[in-house]
Amino acid sequence: MNNVILEVAEQIATVTINRPKSLNALNTETLTELNACFTELEKRKDVRVVILTGAGAKSFVAGADISEMVNATPAEGRAMSLLALETFNKLENMPQVTIAAVNGYALGGGCEICMSCDIRVAAENAVFGQPECGLGIIPGFGGTQRLARLIGKGRAKELIFTCDKIDAQEAYRVGLVNKVVPAEELMDACRKMAAKILSKGSYAVSMAKSVINAGMDMDLTNGLKMEADAFGFTFSTHDKKEGMTAFLEKRSADLTDF
Ligand code: CAA
């Protein structure tokens, strides 16, 4: 892969988008590589948490690649959007927990890819925004849908219509990011959070993720019914027996399901 680096250590995969000269802008080649990378990761049993970040100190992802889009036809624009949507859906729904380590600009497609992760941790220098309307287009990698779901319709409309950029603290205030940390502590903070998640039942965490994601597209009654079914299903696992027995025996649990 030319533009994506995948490293795996201690059940944590780090995926780095690596086009620092273009501030890690997403062109078709990079989207295709990310798609292949997520397809591989979703099958890997040795990976339980995925951290997604951008190369260099300045930018997470500065958006879709404007130099590729400038001469694109409507059909090509749509194809790029569909490739990104397929790729980001894969990221959103993989069984592993995904954490975006936002190390700078997260604009347009950059904001959209980090919104497809389960959790966002931002460096203090991170900047978020959806500048598409200033380019005569609309967000096309999920921004009109995921931003409204994350921060509410009113705030999402304001950000998309004004193209305002917001800093990490404001992103935290509106609920776009989970946590803000000094830039030099970003990767450590993500690994620390990953380690905490890894100490829990990975199968249960994955099941909870899947139920939360599916529930967002359902009415409450059906979402709660799905939760009850999934809750019952977890009673069939090794981890449920071990977790509860360990609690009653006052020892730490050895949770191994995934
Ligand atoms: N596409 C292609 N190239 C990009 C890019 C992008 N989205 N963002 C930055 N670059 C390139 C610049 O063209 C420049 O290249 P050269 O050195 O060859 O000139 C290089 O990266 C460095 O960028 P700047 O010189 O502009 O750096 P800066 O520090 O002055 O500004 C910035 C940083 C504010 C992020 C600015 O680069 C910028 O505004 N970038 C575009 C952001 C944007 O509009 N993103 C949305 C794209 S559309 C989209 O994403 C659609 C969608 O929904 C998927």
CSV table of C-alpha atoms and ligand atoms in Angstrom, one decimal:
chain,number,residue,atom,x,y,z
A,1,MET,CA,0.0,0.0,0.0
A,2,ASN,CA,1.3,3.5,-0.9
A,3,ASN,CA,-0.8,5.7,1.3
A,4,VAL,CA,-1.9,3.6,4.2
A,5,ILE,CA,0.4,2.1,6.9
A,6,LEU,CA,-0.9,-0.8,9.0
A,7,GLU,CA,0.9,-1.8,12.2
A,8,VAL,CA,-0.3,-4.4,14.7
A,9,ALA,CA,1.0,-4.8,18.2
A,10,GLU,CA,-0.6,-6.3,21.4
A,11,GLN,CA,-4.0,-6.6,19.8
A,12,ILE,CA,-4.1,-3.0,18.7
A,13,ALA,CA,-3.9,-2.1,15.0
A,14,THR,CA,-2.7,1.4,14.1
A,15,VAL,CA,-3.8,2.6,10.7
A,16,THR,CA,-2.0,5.7,9.5
A,17,ILE,CA,-3.2,7.6,6.5
A,18,ASN,CA,0.1,8.6,4.9
A,19,ARG,CA,0.0,11.5,2.4
A,20,PRO,CA,1.5,14.2,4.5
A,21,LYS,CA,2.4,16.4,1.5
A,22,SER,CA,-1.3,16.8,0.8
A,23,LEU,CA,-2.2,16.9,4.5
A,24,ASN,CA,-3.4,13.3,4.1
A,25,ALA,CA,-6.2,14.2,1.7
A,26,LEU,CA,-8.3,11.2,0.6
A,27,ASN,CA,-7.9,10.4,-3.1
A,28,THR,CA,-9.4,7.3,-4.8
A,29,GLU,CA,-6.2,5.4,-4.4
A,30,THR,CA,-6.1,6.1,-0.6
A,31,LEU,CA,-9.8,5.2,-0.2
A,32,THR,CA,-9.2,2.0,-2.1
A,33,GLU,CA,-6.3,1.1,0.2
A,34,LEU,CA,-8.3,2.0,3.3
A,35,ASN,CA,-11.1,-0.3,2.0
A,36,ALA,CA,-8.7,-3.2,1.6
A,37,CYS,CA,-7.1,-2.5,5.0
A,38,PHE,CA,-10.5,-2.5,6.8
A,39,THR,CA,-11.6,-5.7,4.9
A,40,GLU,CA,-8.4,-7.4,6.3
A,41,LEU,CA,-8.9,-6.0,9.8
A,42,GLU,CA,-12.5,-7.0,10.2
A,43,LYS,CA,-11.4,-10.6,9.8
A,44,ARG,CA,-8.4,-10.6,12.1
A,45,LYS,CA,-8.9,-12.3,15.5
A,46,ASP,CA,-5.6,-10.9,16.8
A,47,VAL,CA,-6.8,-7.3,16.6
A,48,ARG,CA,-9.4,-6.0,19.0
A,49,VAL,CA,-8.9,-2.2,18.8
A,50,VAL,CA,-8.1,-0.1,15.8
A,51,ILE,CA,-6.6,3.4,16.1
A,52,LEU,CA,-6.8,5.5,13.0
A,53,THR,CA,-4.6,8.6,12.6
A,54,GLY,CA,-2.8,10.8,10.0
A,55,ALA,CA,0.9,11.1,9.2
A,56,GLY,CA,2.7,14.2,10.3
A,57,ALA,CA,2.1,16.7,13.1
A,58,LYS,CA,-0.3,19.0,11.2
A,59,SER,CA,-3.2,17.1,9.8
A,60,PHE,CA,-5.4,14.1,10.5
A,61,VAL,CA,-7.1,14.3,7.1
A,62,ALA,CA,-7.7,17.6,5.3
A,63,GLY,CA,-10.6,16.2,3.3
A,64,ALA,CA,-11.3,14.5,0.0
A,65,ASP,CA,-8.6,15.3,-2.6
A,66,ILE,CA,-9.7,18.6,-4.3
A,67,SER,CA,-7.1,18.2,-7.1
A,68,GLU,CA,-8.7,14.9,-8.1
A,69,MET,CA,-12.3,16.2,-7.8
A,70,VAL,CA,-11.7,19.5,-9.7
A,71,ASN,CA,-12.2,18.0,-13.1
A,72,ALA,CA,-14.4,15.0,-12.1
A,73,THR,CA,-17.8,14.5,-13.8
A,74,PRO,CA,-21.0,14.0,-11.8
A,75,ALA,CA,-20.7,10.2,-12.3
A,76,GLU,CA,-17.1,10.3,-11.0
A,77,GLY,CA,-18.1,12.4,-8.0
A,78,ARG,CA,-20.9,9.9,-7.2
A,79,ALA,CA,-18.5,6.9,-7.6
A,80,MET,CA,-16.0,8.5,-5.2
A,81,SER,CA,-18.8,9.1,-2.7
A,82,LEU,CA,-20.0,5.5,-3.0
A,83,LEU,CA,-16.5,4.2,-2.5
A,84,ALA,CA,-16.0,6.3,0.6
A,85,LEU,CA,-19.4,5.3,2.0
A,86,GLU,CA,-18.6,1.6,1.5
A,87,THR,CA,-15.2,2.1,3.2
A,88,PHE,CA,-16.5,4.2,6.1
A,89,ASN,CA,-19.4,1.8,6.7
A,90,LYS,CA,-16.9,-1.0,7.0
A,91,LEU,CA,-14.9,1.1,9.5
A,92,GLU,CA,-18.1,1.9,11.4
A,93,ASN,CA,-19.3,-1.7,11.6
A,94,MET,CA,-16.2,-3.7,12.1
A,95,PRO,CA,-16.3,-6.0,15.2
A,96,GLN,CA,-13.3,-4.2,16.7
A,97,VAL,CA,-13.5,-1.0,18.6
A,98,THR,CA,-12.2,1.9,16.5
A,99,ILE,CA,-10.6,5.1,17.9
A,100,ALA,CA,-9.8,8.1,15.8
A,101,ALA,CA,-6.6,9.9,17.0
A,102,VAL,CA,-7.2,13.3,15.5
A,103,ASN,CA,-3.8,14.9,15.2
A,104,GLY,CA,-4.6,18.2,13.4
A,105,TYR,CA,-7.0,19.1,10.5
A,106,ALA,CA,-10.1,17.0,10.3
A,107,LEU,CA,-11.9,18.8,7.5
A,108,GLY,CA,-14.5,17.5,5.0
A,109,GLY,CA,-13.8,13.9,4.4
A,110,GLY,CA,-11.4,14.0,7.5
A,111,CYS,CA,-14.2,15.0,9.8
A,112,GLU,CA,-16.4,12.3,8.1
A,113,ILE,CA,-13.9,9.5,8.5
A,114,CYS,CA,-13.4,10.3,12.2
A,115,MET,CA,-17.2,10.3,12.7
A,116,SER,CA,-17.2,6.7,11.4
A,117,CYS,CA,-15.0,5.6,14.3
A,118,ASP,CA,-16.6,4.6,17.6
A,119,ILE,CA,-14.6,7.1,19.7
A,120,ARG,CA,-12.7,10.3,18.8
A,121,VAL,CA,-9.7,11.6,20.8
A,122,ALA,CA,-8.4,15.0,19.7
A,123,ALA,CA,-5.1,16.7,20.1
A,124,GLU,CA,-5.3,20.3,21.3
A,125,ASN,CA,-4.3,21.5,17.8
A,126,ALA,CA,-7.1,19.6,16.0
A,127,VAL,CA,-9.5,21.6,13.8
A,128,PHE,CA,-12.8,20.2,12.6
A,129,GLY,CA,-15.2,21.4,9.9
A,130,GLN,CA,-17.2,20.6,6.8
A,131,PRO,CA,-16.0,23.2,4.2
A,132,GLU,CA,-17.7,21.6,1.2
A,133,CYS,CA,-20.4,24.3,0.7
A,134,GLY,CA,-17.5,26.8,0.2
A,135,LEU,CA,-16.3,24.6,-2.7
A,136,GLY,CA,-19.8,24.4,-4.3
A,137,ILE,CA,-20.5,20.8,-3.2
A,138,ILE,CA,-22.0,19.2,-0.2
A,139,PRO,CA,-20.4,16.8,2.3
A,140,GLY,CA,-20.3,13.5,0.4
A,141,PHE,CA,-18.6,11.0,2.6
A,142,GLY,CA,-21.4,10.8,5.2
A,143,GLY,CA,-21.2,14.3,6.7
A,144,THR,CA,-24.8,15.3,6.2
A,145,GLN,CA,-26.0,12.2,8.0
A,146,ARG,CA,-23.4,11.4,10.7
A,147,LEU,CA,-22.7,14.9,11.9
A,148,ALA,CA,-26.4,15.5,12.6
A,149,ARG,CA,-26.6,12.2,14.4
A,150,LEU,CA,-23.6,13.0,16.6
A,151,ILE,CA,-24.1,16.7,17.5
A,152,GLY,CA,-27.8,17.3,16.5
A,153,LYS,CA,-29.5,18.7,13.4
A,154,GLY,CA,-29.2,22.4,14.3
A,155,ARG,CA,-25.5,22.4,15.1
A,156,ALA,CA,-24.7,20.2,12.1
A,157,LYS,CA,-26.6,22.6,9.8
A,158,GLU,CA,-24.8,25.6,11.2
A,159,LEU,CA,-21.4,24.0,10.7
A,160,ILE,CA,-22.2,22.7,7.1
A,161,PHE,CA,-23.9,26.0,6.0
A,162,THR,CA,-21.3,28.4,7.4
A,163,CYS,CA,-18.2,26.1,6.8
A,164,ASP,CA,-16.9,27.4,10.1
A,165,LYS,CA,-13.9,25.5,11.5
A,166,ILE,CA,-14.0,24.7,15.2
A,167,ASP,CA,-11.1,23.9,17.5
A,168,ALA,CA,-10.8,20.8,19.7
A,169,GLN,CA,-12.3,22.4,22.8
A,170,GLU,CA,-15.4,23.5,20.9
A,171,ALA,CA,-15.6,20.0,19.3
A,172,TYR,CA,-15.5,18.6,22.8
A,173,ARG,CA,-18.2,21.0,24.0
A,174,VAL,CA,-20.6,20.0,21.2
A,175,GLY,CA,-20.0,16.3,21.6
A,176,LEU,CA,-18.0,15.8,18.4
A,177,VAL,CA,-15.0,14.4,20.3
A,178,ASN,CA,-14.8,12.3,23.5
A,179,LYS,CA,-11.6,13.8,24.8
A,180,VAL,CA,-9.0,16.5,24.2
A,181,VAL,CA,-5.3,15.9,25.1
A,182,PRO,CA,-2.0,17.6,24.5
A,183,ALA,CA,-0.7,16.7,21.0
A,184,GLU,CA,2.4,14.9,22.3
A,185,GLU,CA,0.2,12.7,24.5
A,186,LEU,CA,-2.4,11.8,21.8
A,187,MET,CA,-1.2,8.3,20.8
A,188,ASP,CA,-0.5,7.3,24.4
A,189,ALA,CA,-4.0,8.5,25.5
A,190,CYS,CA,-5.5,6.4,22.7
A,191,ARG,CA,-3.4,3.3,23.6
A,192,LYS,CA,-4.4,3.8,27.3
A,193,MET,CA,-8.1,3.9,26.4
A,194,ALA,CA,-7.5,0.8,24.1
A,195,ALA,CA,-5.9,-1.1,27.0
A,196,LYS,CA,-8.8,-0.3,29.3
A,197,ILE,CA,-11.3,-1.6,26.6
A,198,LEU,CA,-9.0,-4.7,26.0
A,199,SER,CA,-9.3,-5.6,29.7
A,200,LYS,CA,-13.1,-6.0,29.3
A,201,GLY,CA,-14.9,-8.9,27.5
A,202,SER,CA,-14.0,-8.3,23.9
A,203,TYR,CA,-17.0,-10.3,22.7
A,204,ALA,CA,-19.3,-8.4,24.9
A,205,VAL,CA,-17.8,-5.0,23.8
A,206,SER,CA,-18.2,-6.1,20.2
A,207,MET,CA,-21.8,-7.1,20.8
A,208,ALA,CA,-22.6,-3.8,22.6
A,209,LYS,CA,-21.1,-1.9,19.6
A,210,SER,CA,-23.2,-3.8,17.1
A,211,VAL,CA,-26.4,-3.3,19.2
A,212,ILE,CA,-25.7,0.4,19.6
A,213,ASN,CA,-25.1,0.9,15.9
A,214,ALA,CA,-28.1,-1.1,14.7
A,215,GLY,CA,-30.3,0.6,17.3
A,216,MET,CA,-29.5,4.0,15.9
A,217,ASP,CA,-31.5,3.0,12.8
A,218,MET,CA,-34.5,1.6,14.7
A,219,ASP,CA,-37.4,2.8,16.8
A,220,LEU,CA,-36.9,2.4,20.6
A,221,THR,CA,-39.3,-0.5,21.0
A,222,ASN,CA,-37.4,-2.6,18.4
A,223,GLY,CA,-34.1,-1.4,19.6
A,224,LEU,CA,-34.9,-2.5,23.2
A,225,LYS,CA,-36.1,-5.9,21.9
A,226,MET,CA,-32.9,-6.4,20.0
A,227,GLU,CA,-31.0,-5.5,23.2
A,228,ALA,CA,-32.9,-8.1,25.2
A,229,ASP,CA,-32.1,-10.8,22.6
A,230,ALA,CA,-28.4,-9.9,22.5
A,231,PHE,CA,-28.3,-9.7,26.3
A,232,GLY,CA,-29.8,-13.2,26.5
A,233,PHE,CA,-27.3,-14.4,23.9
A,234,THR,CA,-24.3,-13.2,26.0
A,235,PHE,CA,-25.5,-15.7,28.7
A,236,SER,CA,-24.3,-18.5,26.4
A,237,THR,CA,-20.6,-17.3,26.4
A,238,HIS,CA,-17.6,-18.4,28.3
A,239,ASP,CA,-16.9,-14.8,29.3
A,240,LYS,CA,-20.3,-14.5,31.0
A,241,LYS,CA,-19.7,-17.6,33.2
A,242,GLU,CA,-16.1,-16.6,33.9
A,243,GLY,CA,-16.8,-12.9,34.5
A,244,MET,CA,-19.6,-13.5,37.0
A,245,THR,CA,-17.9,-16.5,38.8
A,246,ALA,CA,-14.7,-14.4,39.1
A,247,PHE,CA,-16.7,-11.6,40.7
A,248,LEU,CA,-18.3,-13.9,43.2
A,249,GLU,CA,-14.9,-15.6,44.0
A,250,LYS,CA,-13.4,-12.1,44.4
A,251,ARG,CA,-10.7,-12.7,41.8
A,252,SER,CA,-9.9,-11.0,38.5
A,253,ALA,CA,-11.7,-12.5,35.5
A,254,ASP,CA,-9.9,-14.2,32.5
A,255,LEU,CA,-12.1,-13.0,29.7
A,256,THR,CA,-11.1,-14.6,26.4
A,257,ASP,CA,-14.1,-14.6,23.9
A,258,PHE,CA,-13.9,-12.6,20.7
B,1,CAA,N1,-7.1,18.1,-1.3
B,1,CAA,C1,-6.0,18.2,-2.0
B,1,CAA,N2,-4.9,18.8,-1.5
B,1,CAA,C2,-4.9,19.4,-0.3
B,1,CAA,C3,-6.1,19.4,0.5
B,1,CAA,C4,-7.2,18.7,0.0
B,1,CAA,N3,-8.4,18.5,0.6
B,1,CAA,N4,-5.9,20.0,1.6
B,1,CAA,C5,-4.6,20.5,1.6
B,1,CAA,N5,-4.0,20.1,0.4
B,1,CAA,C6,-2.7,20.3,-0.1
B,1,CAA,C7,-2.5,21.8,-0.5
B,1,CAA,O1,-3.0,22.0,-1.8
B,1,CAA,C8,-1.0,22.0,-0.4
B,1,CAA,O2,-0.4,21.4,-1.5
B,1,CAA,P1,0.8,22.1,-2.3
B,1,CAA,O3,1.9,22.2,-1.2
B,1,CAA,O4,1.1,21.2,-3.4
B,1,CAA,O5,0.4,23.5,-2.6
B,1,CAA,C9,-0.7,21.1,0.8
B,1,CAA,O6,-1.8,20.2,1.0
B,1,CAA,C10,-0.5,22.0,2.1
B,1,CAA,O7,-1.8,22.7,2.2
B,1,CAA,P2,-1.8,24.3,2.5
B,1,CAA,O8,-0.6,24.9,1.9
B,1,CAA,O9,-3.1,24.8,2.1
B,1,CAA,O10,-1.6,24.3,4.1
B,1,CAA,P3,-2.1,25.4,5.1
B,1,CAA,O11,-1.5,25.1,6.4
B,1,CAA,O12,-1.9,26.8,4.5
B,1,CAA,O13,-3.7,25.2,5.2
B,1,CAA,C11,-5.7,23.9,5.4
B,1,CAA,C12,-4.2,24.0,5.7
B,1,CAA,C13,-6.5,24.9,6.1
B,1,CAA,C14,-6.1,22.5,5.8
B,1,CAA,C15,-5.9,24.0,3.9
B,1,CAA,O14,-5.0,23.2,3.2
B,1,CAA,C16,-7.3,23.7,3.4
B,1,CAA,O15,-8.2,24.5,3.6
B,1,CAA,N6,-7.5,22.5,2.8
B,1,CAA,C17,-8.7,22.1,2.2
B,1,CAA,C18,-9.7,21.7,3.2
B,1,CAA,C19,-11.0,21.4,2.6
B,1,CAA,O16,-11.7,22.2,1.9
B,1,CAA,N7,-11.4,20.1,2.8
B,1,CAA,C20,-12.7,19.6,2.2
B,1,CAA,C21,-12.4,19.0,0.9
B,1,CAA,S1,-13.9,18.5,0.1
B,1,CAA,C22,-14.4,17.1,0.8
B,1,CAA,O17,-13.8,16.6,1.7
B,1,CAA,C23,-15.7,16.5,0.2
B,1,CAA,C24,-16.3,15.4,1.0
B,1,CAA,O18,-17.3,15.5,1.7
B,1,CAA,C25,-15.7,14.2,1.1
